[in-house]
């Protein structure tokens, strides 16, 4: 499982590749701070596919856990994404002068 929350604007793209024996029921769950924000049961899944999820489903800043479960409900893969909805980068800087007296030999 690979995730991309940068190059698709207002969506998160989840790439899934698996070799499960029973491809009829795969589950993806995303939770943020203990609250499930996204859940999907994928039936008749191909061995490789992707999911697009609107970023609006993940309010606020913080880490979102994406977990992939197999047909038996066993977690097989997990990815963590950090969401920063306040996209403005803030920084402070100030210029300082150092005393640069040379030492004479």
PDB file of N, CA and C in Angstrom, residues 26-101:
ATOM      1  N   UNK A  26     -11.784  -7.053   0.725  1.00  0.00           N
ATOM      2  CA  UNK A  26     -10.659  -6.303   1.277  1.00  0.00           C
ATOM      3  C   UNK A  26     -11.235  -5.041   1.900  1.00  0.00           C
ATOM      4  N   UNK A  27     -10.737  -4.667   3.065  1.00  0.00           N
ATOM      5  CA  UNK A  27     -11.263  -3.497   3.771  1.00  0.00           C
ATOM      6  C   UNK A  27     -10.153  -2.486   3.998  1.00  0.00           C
ATOM      7  N   UNK A  28     -10.481  -1.219   3.763  1.00  0.00           N
ATOM      8  CA  UNK A  28      -9.573  -0.111   4.053  1.00  0.00           C
ATOM      9  C   UNK A  28     -10.269   0.804   5.042  1.00  0.00           C
ATOM     10  N   UNK A  29      -9.590   1.111   6.131  1.00  0.00           N
ATOM     11  CA  UNK A  29     -10.141   2.014   7.150  1.00  0.00           C
ATOM     12  C   UNK A  29      -9.121   3.114   7.415  1.00  0.00           C
ATOM     13  N   UNK A  30      -9.616   4.350   7.511  1.00  0.00           N
ATOM     14  CA  UNK A  30      -8.769   5.491   7.875  1.00  0.00           C
ATOM     15  C   UNK A  30      -9.349   6.120   9.133  1.00  0.00           C
ATOM     16  N   UNK A  31      -8.493   6.308  10.134  1.00  0.00           N
ATOM     17  CA  UNK A  31      -8.978   6.977  11.347  1.00  0.00           C
ATOM     18  C   UNK A  31      -8.007   8.071  11.773  1.00  0.00           C
ATOM     19  N   UNK A  32      -8.592   9.077  12.396  1.00  0.00           N
ATOM     20  CA  UNK A  32      -7.844  10.239  12.868  1.00  0.00           C
ATOM     21  C   UNK A  32      -8.271  10.518  14.298  1.00  0.00           C
ATOM     22  N   UNK A  33      -7.323  10.480  15.213  1.00  0.00           N
ATOM     23  CA  UNK A  33      -7.581  10.702  16.644  1.00  0.00           C
ATOM     24  C   UNK A  33      -8.687   9.793  17.176  1.00  0.00           C
ATOM     25  N   UNK A  34      -8.670   8.528  16.755  1.00  0.00           N
ATOM     26  CA  UNK A  34      -9.627   7.559  17.265  1.00  0.00           C
ATOM     27  C   UNK A  34     -10.991   7.565  16.597  1.00  0.00           C
ATOM     28  N   UNK A  35     -11.212   8.451  15.637  1.00  0.00           N
ATOM     29  CA  UNK A  35     -12.488   8.531  14.937  1.00  0.00           C
ATOM     30  C   UNK A  35     -12.321   8.010  13.518  1.00  0.00           C
ATOM     31  N   UNK A  36     -13.170   7.064  13.125  1.00  0.00           N
ATOM     32  CA  UNK A  36     -13.109   6.541  11.759  1.00  0.00           C
ATOM     33  C   UNK A  36     -13.590   7.630  10.814  1.00  0.00           C
ATOM     34  N   UNK A  37     -12.731   8.003   9.867  1.00  0.00           N
ATOM     35  CA  UNK A  37     -13.046   9.056   8.889  1.00  0.00           C
ATOM     36  C   UNK A  37     -13.397   8.475   7.523  1.00  0.00           C
ATOM     37  N   UNK A  38     -12.946   7.247   7.267  1.00  0.00           N
ATOM     38  CA  UNK A  38     -13.223   6.610   5.980  1.00  0.00           C
ATOM     39  C   UNK A  38     -13.179   5.094   6.172  1.00  0.00           C
ATOM     40  N   UNK A  39     -14.112   4.394   5.553  1.00  0.00           N
ATOM     41  CA  UNK A  39     -14.115   2.931   5.569  1.00  0.00           C
ATOM     42  C   UNK A  39     -14.693   2.447   4.250  1.00  0.00           C
ATOM     43  N   UNK A  40     -14.046   1.434   3.682  1.00  0.00           N
ATOM     44  CA  UNK A  40     -14.533   0.877   2.417  1.00  0.00           C
ATOM     45  C   UNK A  40     -14.288  -0.617   2.387  1.00  0.00           C
ATOM     46  N   UNK A  41     -15.305  -1.354   1.963  1.00  0.00           N
ATOM     47  CA  UNK A  41     -15.163  -2.775   1.674  1.00  0.00           C
ATOM     48  C   UNK A  41     -15.064  -2.913   0.166  1.00  0.00           C
ATOM     49  N   UNK A  42     -13.969  -3.453  -0.301  1.00  0.00           N
ATOM     50  CA  UNK A  42     -13.757  -3.623  -1.725  1.00  0.00           C
ATOM     51  C   UNK A  42     -14.009  -5.084  -2.055  1.00  0.00           C
ATOM     52  N   UNK A  43     -14.943  -5.335  -2.952  1.00  0.00           N
ATOM     53  CA  UNK A  43     -15.260  -6.703  -3.350  1.00  0.00           C
ATOM     54  C   UNK A  43     -14.740  -6.945  -4.758  1.00  0.00           C
ATOM     55  N   UNK A  44     -14.358  -8.177  -5.021  1.00  0.00           N
ATOM     56  CA  UNK A  44     -13.802  -8.578  -6.320  1.00  0.00           C
ATOM     57  C   UNK A  44     -12.660  -7.664  -6.743  1.00  0.00           C
ATOM     58  N   UNK A  45     -11.744  -7.410  -5.823  1.00  0.00           N
ATOM     59  CA  UNK A  45     -10.628  -6.503  -6.088  1.00  0.00           C
ATOM     60  C   UNK A  45      -9.596  -7.155  -6.993  1.00  0.00           C
ATOM     61  N   UNK A  46      -9.029  -6.355  -7.860  1.00  0.00           N
ATOM     62  CA  UNK A  46      -7.900  -6.804  -8.665  1.00  0.00           C
ATOM     63  C   UNK A  46      -6.671  -6.833  -7.767  1.00  0.00           C
ATOM     64  N   UNK A  47      -5.586  -7.394  -8.265  1.00  0.00           N
ATOM     65  CA  UNK A  47      -4.384  -7.469  -7.439  1.00  0.00           C
ATOM     66  C   UNK A  47      -3.725  -6.099  -7.265  1.00  0.00           C
ATOM     67  N   UNK A  48      -4.038  -5.138  -8.132  1.00  0.00           N
ATOM     68  CA  UNK A  48      -3.578  -3.752  -7.982  1.00  0.00           C
ATOM     69  C   UNK A  48      -4.720  -2.808  -8.318  1.00  0.00           C
ATOM     70  N   UNK A  49      -4.937  -1.822  -7.468  1.00  0.00           N
ATOM     71  CA  UNK A  49      -5.967  -0.822  -7.710  1.00  0.00           C
ATOM     72  C   UNK A  49      -5.668   0.394  -6.841  1.00  0.00           C
ATOM     73  N   UNK A  50      -6.440   1.462  -7.031  1.00  0.00           N
ATOM     74  CA  UNK A  50      -6.271   2.640  -6.192  1.00  0.00           C
ATOM     75  C   UNK A  50      -7.616   3.189  -5.763  1.00  0.00           C
ATOM     76  N   UNK A  51      -7.582   3.954  -4.692  1.00  0.00           N
ATOM     77  CA  UNK A  51      -8.769   4.592  -4.121  1.00  0.00           C
ATOM     78  C   UNK A  51      -8.479   6.082  -4.012  1.00  0.00           C
ATOM     79  N   UNK A  52      -9.447   6.902  -4.329  1.00  0.00           N
ATOM     80  CA  UNK A  52      -9.331   8.351  -4.131  1.00  0.00           C
ATOM     81  C   UNK A  52     -10.293   8.761  -3.023  1.00  0.00           C
ATOM     82  N   UNK A  53      -9.782   9.502  -2.057  1.00  0.00           N
ATOM     83  CA  UNK A  53     -10.585   9.929  -0.909  1.00  0.00           C
ATOM     84  C   UNK A  53     -10.478  11.452  -0.805  1.00  0.00           C
ATOM     85  N   UNK A  54     -11.599  12.160  -0.713  1.00  0.00           N
ATOM     86  CA  UNK A  54     -11.530  13.622  -0.552  1.00  0.00           C
ATOM     87  C   UNK A  54     -10.846  13.999   0.765  1.00  0.00           C
ATOM     88  N   UNK A  55      -9.956  14.987   0.706  1.00  0.00           N
ATOM     89  CA  UNK A  55      -9.264  15.444   1.913  1.00  0.00           C
ATOM     90  C   UNK A  55     -10.225  16.069   2.918  1.00  0.00           C
ATOM     91  N   UNK A  56     -11.398  16.486   2.454  1.00  0.00           N
ATOM     92  CA  UNK A  56     -12.392  17.076   3.354  1.00  0.00           C
ATOM     93  C   UNK A  56     -12.861  16.082   4.417  1.00  0.00           C
ATOM     94  N   UNK A  57     -12.661  14.803   4.197  1.00  0.00           N
ATOM     95  CA  UNK A  57     -13.041  13.791   5.196  1.00  0.00           C
ATOM     96  C   UNK A  57     -12.121  13.799   6.410  1.00  0.00           C
ATOM     97  N   UNK A  58     -10.989  14.505   6.321  1.00  0.00           N
ATOM     98  CA  UNK A  58     -10.009  14.531   7.396  1.00  0.00           C
ATOM     99  C   UNK A  58      -9.857  15.960   7.917  1.00  0.00           C
ATOM    100  N   UNK A  59     -10.766  16.390   8.786  1.00  0.00           N
ATOM    101  CA  UNK A  59     -10.714  17.766   9.272  1.00  0.00           C
ATOM    102  C   UNK A  59      -9.579  17.973  10.271  1.00  0.00           C
ATOM    103  N   UNK A  60      -9.076  19.155  10.297  1.00  0.00           N
ATOM    104  CA  UNK A  60      -8.030  19.477  11.261  1.00  0.00           C
ATOM    105  C   UNK A  60      -6.679  18.915  10.862  1.00  0.00           C
ATOM    106  N   UNK A  61      -5.681  19.351  11.568  1.00  0.00           N
ATOM    107  CA  UNK A  61      -4.324  18.878  11.334  1.00  0.00           C
ATOM    108  C   UNK A  61      -4.080  17.605  12.124  1.00  0.00           C
ATOM    109  N   UNK A  62      -3.116  16.838  11.680  1.00  0.00           N
ATOM    110  CA  UNK A  62      -2.719  15.676  12.451  1.00  0.00           C
ATOM    111  C   UNK A  62      -2.503  14.452  11.601  1.00  0.00           C
ATOM    112  N   UNK A  63      -2.235  13.354  12.279  1.00  0.00           N
ATOM    113  CA  UNK A  63      -1.912  12.086  11.639  1.00  0.00           C
ATOM    114  C   UNK A  63      -3.188  11.299  11.361  1.00  0.00           C
ATOM    115  N   UNK A  64      -3.254  10.724  10.166  1.00  0.00           N
ATOM    116  CA  UNK A  64      -4.347   9.827   9.783  1.00  0.00           C
ATOM    117  C   UNK A  64      -3.734   8.459   9.536  1.00  0.00           C
ATOM    118  N   UNK A  65      -4.328   7.427  10.135  1.00  0.00           N
ATOM    119  CA  UNK A  65      -3.875   6.041  10.000  1.00  0.00           C
ATOM    120  C   UNK A  65      -4.721   5.356   8.934  1.00  0.00           C
ATOM    121  N   UNK A  66      -4.076   4.818   7.913  1.00  0.00           N
ATOM    122  CA  UNK A  66      -4.749   4.029   6.886  1.00  0.00           C
ATOM    123  C   UNK A  66      -4.352   2.571   7.105  1.00  0.00           C
ATOM    124  N   UNK A  67      -5.342   1.696   7.261  1.00  0.00           N
ATOM    125  CA  UNK A  67      -5.064   0.282   7.512  1.00  0.00           C
ATOM    126  C   UNK A  67      -5.792  -0.574   6.479  1.00  0.00           C
ATOM    127  N   UNK A  68      -5.078  -1.547   5.939  1.00  0.00           N
ATOM    128  CA  UNK A  68      -5.623  -2.486   4.972  1.00  0.00           C
ATOM    129  C   UNK A  68      -5.829  -3.824   5.672  1.00  0.00           C
ATOM    130  N   UNK A  69      -7.049  -4.360   5.600  1.00  0.00           N
ATOM    131  CA  UNK A  69      -7.394  -5.636   6.225  1.00  0.00           C
ATOM    132  C   UNK A  69      -7.664  -6.669   5.139  1.00  0.00           C
ATOM    133  N   UNK A  70      -7.274  -7.921   5.402  1.00  0.00           N
ATOM    134  CA  UNK A  70      -7.565  -8.985   4.452  1.00  0.00           C
ATOM    135  C   UNK A  70      -8.978  -9.505   4.663  1.00  0.00           C
ATOM    136  N   UNK A  71      -9.307 -10.611   3.961  1.00  0.00           N
ATOM    137  CA  UNK A  71     -10.668 -11.164   4.006  1.00  0.00           C
ATOM    138  C   UNK A  71     -11.043 -11.711   5.380  1.00  0.00           C
ATOM    139  N   UNK A  72     -10.047 -12.002   6.223  1.00  0.00           N
ATOM    140  CA  UNK A  72     -10.319 -12.509   7.571  1.00  0.00           C
ATOM    141  C   UNK A  72     -10.341 -11.401   8.622  1.00  0.00           C
ATOM    142  N   UNK A  73     -10.163 -10.159   8.183  1.00  0.00           N
ATOM    143  CA  UNK A  73     -10.169  -9.044   9.122  1.00  0.00           C
ATOM    144  C   UNK A  73      -8.836  -8.816   9.821  1.00  0.00           C
ATOM    145  N   UNK A  74      -7.794  -9.422   9.302  1.00  0.00           N
ATOM    146  CA  UNK A  74      -6.456  -9.271   9.882  1.00  0.00           C
ATOM    147  C   UNK A  74      -5.780  -8.061   9.235  1.00  0.00           C
ATOM    148  N   UNK A  75      -5.265  -7.135  10.044  1.00  0.00           N
ATOM    149  CA  UNK A  75      -4.568  -5.987   9.444  1.00  0.00           C
ATOM    150  C   UNK A  75      -3.278  -6.440   8.763  1.00  0.00           C
ATOM    151  N   UNK A  76      -3.126  -6.048   7.503  1.00  0.00           N
ATOM    152  CA  UNK A  76      -1.966  -6.484   6.720  1.00  0.00           C
ATOM    153  C   UNK A  76      -1.000  -5.354   6.390  1.00  0.00           C
ATOM    154  N   UNK A  77      -1.474  -4.127   6.432  1.00  0.00           N
ATOM    155  CA  UNK A  77      -0.612  -3.009   6.073  1.00  0.00           C
ATOM    156  C   UNK A  77      -1.173  -1.735   6.697  1.00  0.00           C
ATOM    157  N   UNK A  78      -0.266  -0.856   7.119  1.00  0.00           N
ATOM    158  CA  UNK A  78      -0.693   0.421   7.682  1.00  0.00           C
ATOM    159  C   UNK A  78       0.224   1.519   7.177  1.00  0.00           C
ATOM    160  N   UNK A  79      -0.358   2.662   6.865  1.00  0.00           N
ATOM    161  CA  UNK A  79       0.403   3.844   6.472  1.00  0.00           C
ATOM    162  C   UNK A  79      -0.115   5.023   7.288  1.00  0.00           C
ATOM    163  N   UNK A  80       0.779   5.919   7.611  1.00  0.00           N
ATOM    164  CA  UNK A  80       0.435   7.126   8.356  1.00  0.00           C
ATOM    165  C   UNK A  80       0.680   8.334   7.468  1.00  0.00           C
ATOM    166  N   UNK A  81      -0.286   9.243   7.437  1.00  0.00           N
ATOM    167  CA  UNK A  81      -0.146  10.492   6.697  1.00  0.00           C
ATOM    168  C   UNK A  81      -0.361  11.649   7.650  1.00  0.00           C
ATOM    169  N   UNK A  82       0.417  12.696   7.479  1.00  0.00           N
ATOM    170  CA  UNK A  82       0.218  13.908   8.270  1.00  0.00           C
ATOM    171  C   UNK A  82      -0.507  14.932   7.409  1.00  0.00           C
ATOM    172  N   UNK A  83      -1.600  15.454   7.951  1.00  0.00           N
ATOM    173  CA  UNK A  83      -2.360  16.476   7.252  1.00  0.00           C
ATOM    174  C   UNK A  83      -2.117  17.820   7.921  1.00  0.00           C
ATOM    175  N   UNK A  84      -1.767  18.802   7.108  1.00  0.00           N
ATOM    176  CA  UNK A  84      -1.587  20.169   7.567  1.00  0.00           C
ATOM    177  C   UNK A  84      -2.551  21.028   6.761  1.00  0.00           C
ATOM    178  N   UNK A  85      -3.744  21.241   7.312  1.00  0.00           N
ATOM    179  CA  UNK A  85      -4.761  21.992   6.584  1.00  0.00           C
ATOM    180  C   UNK A  85      -4.503  23.493   6.580  1.00  0.00           C
ATOM    181  N   UNK A  86      -3.660  23.971   7.483  1.00  0.00           N
ATOM    182  CA  UNK A  86      -3.242  25.368   7.461  1.00  0.00           C
ATOM    183  C   UNK A  86      -2.009  25.426   6.568  1.00  0.00           C
ATOM    184  N   UNK A  87      -2.231  25.645   5.285  1.00  0.00           N
ATOM    185  CA  UNK A  87      -1.161  25.488   4.313  1.00  0.00           C
ATOM    186  C   UNK A  87      -0.152  26.622   4.298  1.00  0.00           C
ATOM    187  N   UNK A  88      -0.425  27.681   5.008  1.00  0.00           N
ATOM    188  CA  UNK A  88       0.524  28.796   5.024  1.00  0.00           C
ATOM    189  C   UNK A  88       1.723  28.437   5.893  1.00  0.00           C
ATOM    190  N   UNK A  89       2.873  28.595   5.348  1.00  0.00           N
ATOM    191  CA  UNK A  89       4.090  28.331   6.091  1.00  0.00           C
ATOM    192  C   UNK A  89       4.484  29.600   6.827  1.00  0.00           C
ATOM    193  N   UNK A  90       4.670  29.463   8.102  1.00  0.00           N
ATOM    194  CA  UNK A  90       5.020  30.620   8.911  1.00  0.00           C
ATOM    195  C   UNK A  90       6.419  30.419   9.473  1.00  0.00           C
ATOM    196  N   UNK A  91       7.219  31.438   9.326  1.00  0.00           N
ATOM    197  CA  UNK A  91       8.546  31.367   9.911  1.00  0.00           C
ATOM    198  C   UNK A  91       8.966  32.763  10.347  1.00  0.00           C
ATOM    199  N   UNK A  92       9.800  32.797  11.345  1.00  0.00           N
ATOM    200  CA  UNK A  92      10.348  34.052  11.829  1.00  0.00           C
ATOM    201  C   UNK A  92      11.856  33.977  11.693  1.00  0.00           C
ATOM    202  N   UNK A  93      12.423  35.063  11.294  1.00  0.00           N
ATOM    203  CA  UNK A  93      13.872  35.112  11.229  1.00  0.00           C
ATOM    204  C   UNK A  93      14.330  36.505  11.628  1.00  0.00           C
ATOM    205  N   UNK A  94      15.520  36.573  12.085  1.00  0.00           N
ATOM    206  CA  UNK A  94      16.088  37.872  12.405  1.00  0.00           C
ATOM    207  C   UNK A  94      17.568  37.815  12.082  1.00  0.00           C
ATOM    208  N   UNK A  95      18.048  38.943  11.734  1.00  0.00           N
ATOM    209  CA  UNK A  95      19.444  39.020  11.362  1.00  0.00           C
ATOM    210  C   UNK A  95      20.247  39.422  12.587  1.00  0.00           C
ATOM    211  N   UNK A  96      21.327  38.738  12.796  1.00  0.00           N
ATOM    212  CA  UNK A  96      22.196  39.082  13.916  1.00  0.00           C
ATOM    213  C   UNK A  96      23.591  39.354  13.385  1.00  0.00           C
ATOM    214  N   UNK A  97      24.314  40.159  14.120  1.00  0.00           N
ATOM    215  CA  UNK A  97      25.702  40.453  13.766  1.00  0.00           C
ATOM    216  C   UNK A  97      26.604  39.833  14.809  1.00  0.00           C
ATOM    217  N   UNK A  98      27.656  39.264  14.349  1.00  0.00           N
ATOM    218  CA  UNK A  98      28.625  38.693  15.264  1.00  0.00           C
ATOM    219  C   UNK A  98      29.851  39.597  15.326  1.00  0.00           C
ATOM    220  N   UNK A  99      30.464  39.579  16.462  1.00  0.00           N
ATOM    221  CA  UNK A  99      31.707  40.299  16.618  1.00  0.00           C
ATOM    222  C   UNK A  99      32.795  39.474  15.938  1.00  0.00           C
ATOM    223  N   UNK A 100      33.337  39.996  14.880  1.00  0.00           N
ATOM    224  CA  UNK A 100      34.310  39.224  14.095  1.00  0.00           C
ATOM    225  C   UNK A 100      35.693  39.855  14.180  1.00  0.00           C
ATOM    226  N   UNK A 101      36.159  40.084  15.384  1.00  0.00           N
ATOM    227  CA  UNK A 101      37.519  40.611  15.549  1.00  0.00           C
ATOM    228  C   UNK A 101      38.526  39.529  15.220  1.00  0.00           C
TER     229      UNK A 101
END
